[in-house]
PDB file of C-alpha atoms in Angstrom:
ATOM      1  CA  MET W   1      -7.633   8.879 -19.267  1.00  0.00           C
ATOM      2  CA  THR W   2     -11.124   8.953 -20.460  1.00  0.00           C
ATOM      3  CA  TYR W   3     -12.878   6.354 -22.612  1.00  0.00           C
ATOM      4  CA  HIS W   4     -14.687   7.087 -25.815  1.00  0.00           C
ATOM      5  CA  ALA W   5     -17.656   9.246 -24.774  1.00  0.00           C
ATOM      6  CA  ALA W   6     -20.040   7.477 -27.199  1.00  0.00           C
ATOM      7  CA  THR W   7     -20.126   4.486 -25.007  1.00  0.00           C
ATOM      8  CA  ASN W   8     -23.567   4.260 -23.594  1.00  0.00           C
ATOM      9  CA  VAL W   9     -24.146   2.760 -20.278  1.00  0.00           C
ATOM     10  CA  LEU W  10     -27.433   2.309 -18.359  1.00  0.00           C
ATOM     11  CA  VAL W  11     -27.304   2.072 -14.492  1.00  0.00           C
ATOM     12  CA  ILE W  12     -30.180   0.186 -12.767  1.00  0.00           C
ATOM     13  CA  ASP W  13     -30.125   0.521  -9.067  1.00  0.00           C
ATOM     14  CA  ASP W  14     -33.004   1.272  -6.576  1.00  0.00           C
ATOM     15  CA  SER W  15     -30.695   2.956  -4.358  1.00  0.00           C
ATOM     16  CA  ASP W  16     -30.371   6.719  -5.171  1.00  0.00           C
ATOM     17  CA  VAL W  17     -27.088   7.156  -3.578  1.00  0.00           C
ATOM     18  CA  ALA W  18     -25.566   4.078  -5.256  1.00  0.00           C
ATOM     19  CA  ARG W  19     -27.063   4.767  -8.620  1.00  0.00           C
ATOM     20  CA  GLU W  20     -25.751   8.365  -8.640  1.00  0.00           C
ATOM     21  CA  GLN W  21     -22.373   7.375  -7.135  1.00  0.00           C
ATOM     22  CA  MET W  22     -21.971   4.791 -10.094  1.00  0.00           C
ATOM     23  CA  ALA W  23     -23.238   7.239 -12.692  1.00  0.00           C
ATOM     24  CA  GLU W  24     -20.971   9.970 -11.470  1.00  0.00           C
ATOM     25  CA  GLN W  25     -17.977   7.820 -11.608  1.00  0.00           C
ATOM     26  CA  LEU W  26     -18.755   6.555 -15.087  1.00  0.00           C
ATOM     27  CA  ARG W  27     -19.428  10.210 -16.342  1.00  0.00           C
ATOM     28  CA  ARG W  28     -15.958  11.125 -15.160  1.00  0.00           C
ATOM     29  CA  ALA W  29     -14.432   8.257 -16.995  1.00  0.00           C
ATOM     30  CA  GLY W  30     -16.064   9.624 -20.198  1.00  0.00           C
ATOM     31  CA  PHE W  31     -19.110   7.385 -20.664  1.00  0.00           C
ATOM     32  CA  HIS W  32     -22.605   8.411 -21.552  1.00  0.00           C
ATOM     33  CA  VAL W  33     -24.697   7.324 -18.691  1.00  0.00           C
ATOM     34  CA  SER W  34     -28.502   6.903 -18.304  1.00  0.00           C
ATOM     35  CA  THR W  35     -30.039   5.827 -15.018  1.00  0.00           C
ATOM     36  CA  LEU W  36     -33.152   3.912 -13.958  1.00  0.00           C
ATOM     37  CA  ALA W  37     -34.393   3.335 -10.331  1.00  0.00           C
ATOM     38  CA  SER W  38     -36.082   0.278 -11.323  1.00  0.00           C
ATOM     39  CA  PRO W  39     -35.848  -2.331 -14.222  1.00  0.00           C
ATOM     40  CA  ILE W  40     -39.252  -0.996 -15.501  1.00  0.00           C
ATOM     41  CA  GLY W  41     -38.605   0.651 -19.005  1.00  0.00           C
ATOM     42  CA  ALA W  42     -35.196  -0.872 -19.114  1.00  0.00           C
ATOM     43  CA  THR W  43     -35.753  -2.562 -22.530  1.00  0.00           C
ATOM     44  CA  ARG W  44     -37.007   0.807 -24.063  1.00  0.00           C
ATOM     45  CA  VAL W  45     -34.067   2.639 -22.768  1.00  0.00           C
ATOM     46  CA  ILE W  46     -31.506   0.072 -24.139  1.00  0.00           C
ATOM     47  CA  VAL W  47     -33.137   0.111 -27.523  1.00  0.00           C
ATOM     48  CA  ASP W  48     -33.851   3.830 -27.816  1.00  0.00           C
ATOM     49  CA  GLN W  49     -30.426   5.018 -26.466  1.00  0.00           C
ATOM     50  CA  SER W  50     -28.322   2.055 -28.116  1.00  0.00           C
ATOM     51  CA  ILE W  51     -27.112   1.089 -24.735  1.00  0.00           C
ATOM     52  CA  ASP W  52     -23.643  -0.766 -25.028  1.00  0.00           C
ATOM     53  CA  VAL W  53     -23.386  -1.966 -21.248  1.00  0.00           C
ATOM     54  CA  VAL W  54     -25.919  -2.195 -18.349  1.00  0.00           C
ATOM     55  CA  VAL W  55     -24.888  -2.242 -14.882  1.00  0.00           C
ATOM     56  CA  ILE W  56     -27.663  -3.916 -12.707  1.00  0.00           C
ATOM     57  CA  ASP W  57     -27.937  -4.093  -8.945  1.00  0.00           C
ATOM     58  CA  VAL W  58     -28.900  -7.654  -7.966  1.00  0.00           C
ATOM     59  CA  GLN W  59     -31.086  -6.566  -4.840  1.00  0.00           C
ATOM     60  CA  MET W  60     -34.036  -4.759  -6.288  1.00  0.00           C
ATOM     61  CA  PRO W  61     -37.589  -5.063  -4.982  1.00  0.00           C
ATOM     62  CA  SER W  62     -39.517  -5.542  -8.440  1.00  0.00           C
ATOM     63  CA  ILE W  63     -37.217  -8.310  -9.976  1.00  0.00           C
ATOM     64  CA  ARG W  64     -33.747  -9.370  -8.885  1.00  0.00           C
ATOM     65  CA  GLY W  65     -30.933  -7.971 -11.005  1.00  0.00           C
ATOM     66  CA  ASP W  66     -29.610 -11.405 -11.700  1.00  0.00           C
ATOM     67  CA  ARG W  67     -32.904 -12.614 -13.239  1.00  0.00           C
ATOM     68  CA  LEU W  68     -33.007  -9.357 -15.306  1.00  0.00           C
ATOM     69  CA  ALA W  69     -29.458 -10.077 -16.476  1.00  0.00           C
ATOM     70  CA  ALA W  70     -30.458 -13.698 -17.471  1.00  0.00           C
ATOM     71  CA  LEU W  71     -33.583 -12.231 -19.502  1.00  0.00           C
ATOM     72  CA  PHE W  72     -31.235  -9.979 -21.456  1.00  0.00           C
ATOM     73  CA  LYS W  73     -28.689 -12.746 -22.089  1.00  0.00           C
ATOM     74  CA  GLY W  74     -31.290 -14.930 -23.197  1.00  0.00           C
ATOM     75  CA  ASN W  75     -32.649 -12.644 -25.772  1.00  0.00           C
ATOM     76  CA  ARG W  76     -31.063 -12.515 -29.179  1.00  0.00           C
ATOM     77  CA  ARG W  77     -31.892  -8.934 -29.683  1.00  0.00           C
ATOM     78  CA  PHE W  78     -29.349  -8.034 -26.920  1.00  0.00           C
ATOM     79  CA  ALA W  79     -26.541 -10.239 -28.217  1.00  0.00           C
ATOM     80  CA  ALA W  80     -24.129  -7.325 -28.042  1.00  0.00           C
ATOM     81  CA  LEU W  81     -25.293  -6.103 -24.819  1.00  0.00           C
ATOM     82  CA  GLY W  82     -22.522  -6.160 -22.020  1.00  0.00           C
ATOM     83  CA  VAL W  83     -24.175  -7.063 -18.499  1.00  0.00           C
ATOM     84  CA  ILE W  84     -22.567  -6.260 -15.222  1.00  0.00           C
ATOM     85  CA  LEU W  85     -24.007  -7.242 -12.018  1.00  0.00           C
ATOM     86  CA  VAL W  86     -23.263  -5.317  -8.672  1.00  0.00           C
ATOM     87  CA  THR W  87     -24.364  -5.941  -5.045  1.00  0.00           C
ATOM     88  CA  GLY W  88     -23.384  -5.479  -1.606  1.00  0.00           C
ATOM     89  CA  ALA W  89     -23.420  -9.228  -1.148  1.00  0.00           C
ATOM     90  CA  GLY W  90     -20.355 -11.299  -0.605  1.00  0.00           C
ATOM     91  CA  GLU W  91     -17.938 -12.082  -3.542  1.00  0.00           C
ATOM     92  CA  THR W  92     -18.731 -15.940  -3.538  1.00  0.00           C
ATOM     93  CA  GLU W  93     -22.515 -15.207  -3.776  1.00  0.00           C
ATOM     94  CA  LEU W  94     -22.037 -12.670  -6.501  1.00  0.00           C
ATOM     95  CA  SER W  95     -19.821 -14.827  -8.652  1.00  0.00           C
ATOM     96  CA  GLN W  96     -22.273 -17.742  -8.423  1.00  0.00           C
ATOM     97  CA  LEU W  97     -25.266 -15.258  -9.361  1.00  0.00           C
ATOM     98  CA  GLY W  98     -23.295 -13.861 -12.245  1.00  0.00           C
ATOM     99  CA  ALA W  99     -22.483 -17.426 -13.598  1.00  0.00           C
ATOM    100  CA  LEU W 100     -26.038 -18.416 -13.582  1.00  0.00           C
ATOM    101  CA  ALA W 101     -27.293 -15.166 -15.123  1.00  0.00           C
ATOM    102  CA  LYS W 102     -24.393 -15.393 -17.787  1.00  0.00           C
ATOM    103  CA  ALA W 103     -23.375 -11.769 -16.820  1.00  0.00           C
ATOM    104  CA  ASP W 104     -20.208 -10.496 -18.393  1.00  0.00           C
ATOM    105  CA  ALA W 105     -18.875  -9.376 -15.172  1.00  0.00           C
ATOM    106  CA  VAL W 106     -19.737  -9.087 -11.487  1.00  0.00           C
ATOM    107  CA  LEU W 107     -18.472  -6.414  -8.901  1.00  0.00           C
ATOM    108  CA  SER W 108     -18.969  -5.808  -5.261  1.00  0.00           C
ATOM    109  CA  LYS W 109     -20.324  -2.329  -4.329  1.00  0.00           C
ATOM    110  CA  ALA W 110     -17.323  -2.321  -1.947  1.00  0.00           C
ATOM    111  CA  ARG W 111     -15.006  -2.171  -5.162  1.00  0.00           C
ATOM    112  CA  LEU W 112     -16.973   0.346  -7.337  1.00  0.00           C
ATOM    113  CA  ASP W 113     -13.499   2.051  -7.914  1.00  0.00           C
ATOM    114  CA  GLN W 114     -13.114  -0.676 -10.513  1.00  0.00           C
ATOM    115  CA  LEU W 115     -16.340  -0.085 -12.237  1.00  0.00           C
ATOM    116  CA  ALA W 116     -15.121   2.056 -15.151  1.00  0.00           C
ATOM    117  CA  GLU W 117     -12.387  -0.400 -15.998  1.00  0.00           C
ATOM    118  CA  ILE W 118     -14.987  -3.244 -15.997  1.00  0.00           C
ATOM    119  CA  VAL W 119     -17.241  -1.200 -18.255  1.00  0.00           C
ATOM    120  CA  ARG W 120     -14.309  -0.702 -20.610  1.00  0.00           C
ATOM    121  CA  ARG W 121     -13.528  -4.501 -20.737  1.00  0.00           C
ATOM    122  CA  THR W 122     -17.087  -5.491 -21.304  1.00  0.00           C
ATOM    123  CA  TYR W 123     -17.659  -3.011 -24.102  1.00  0.00           C
ATOM    124  CA  ARG W 124     -14.389  -4.302 -25.808  1.00  0.00           C
ATOM    125  CA  LYS W 125     -15.802  -7.899 -25.474  1.00  0.00           C
ATOM    126  CA  TYR W 126     -18.567  -7.119 -27.817  1.00  0.00           C
ATOM    127  CA  HIS W 127     -17.071  -4.317 -29.973  1.00  0.00           C
ATOM    128  CA  SER W 128     -13.284  -5.101 -30.303  1.00  0.00           C
ATOM    129  CA  SER W 129     -13.691  -5.420 -33.980  1.00  0.00           C
ATOM    130  CA  ARG W 130     -14.740  -1.800 -34.496  1.00  0.00           C
ATOM    131  CA  PRO W 131     -13.849   1.374 -32.821  1.00  0.00           C
ATOM    132  CA  PRO W 132     -16.339   2.965 -30.448  1.00  0.00           C
ATOM    133  CA  PRO W 133     -18.893   4.959 -32.152  1.00  0.00           C
ATOM    134  CA  SER W 134     -17.999   8.510 -32.768  1.00  0.00           C
ATOM    135  CA  SER W 135     -21.340  10.380 -32.119  1.00  0.00           C
ATOM    136  CA  ARG W 136     -24.313   8.190 -32.106  1.00  0.00           C
ATOM    137  CA  HIS W 137     -26.079  10.451 -29.594  1.00  0.00           C
ATOM    138  CA  ALA W 138     -25.927  13.898 -28.555  1.00  0.00           C
ATOM    139  CA  ALA W 139     -25.238  14.551 -24.969  1.00  0.00           C
ATOM    140  CA  ARG W 140     -28.022  13.730 -22.601  1.00  0.00           C
TER     141      ARG W 140
END
């Protein structure tokens, strides 16, 4: 079953393979997906494309994903932005990083089969009082 196609997700991961794997899985689940290979320009994409949920890899060279997540969570402008951290690190470390960054969810890259459901839950956390938008954006 697909989720509402107007839910906009941004995937930020410096690994081409991982980024495209996550993006393809989310597209198959019915999400609109944008991708970035680095956090540079993320704020502009989030604002310009009305991103609902951002999926961020923790291990990136320019800024760690948990630090980027903390910046988003600390900015009132992004109060309704869902943030999910993903990494190849162990579950314990990932949980600690997620808690410190105030991420909405964390996910090991070994469990990416759960990504679409976690994005759905994260979206509903911020938008449960209204239905998903019907057509805020044309297909990308």
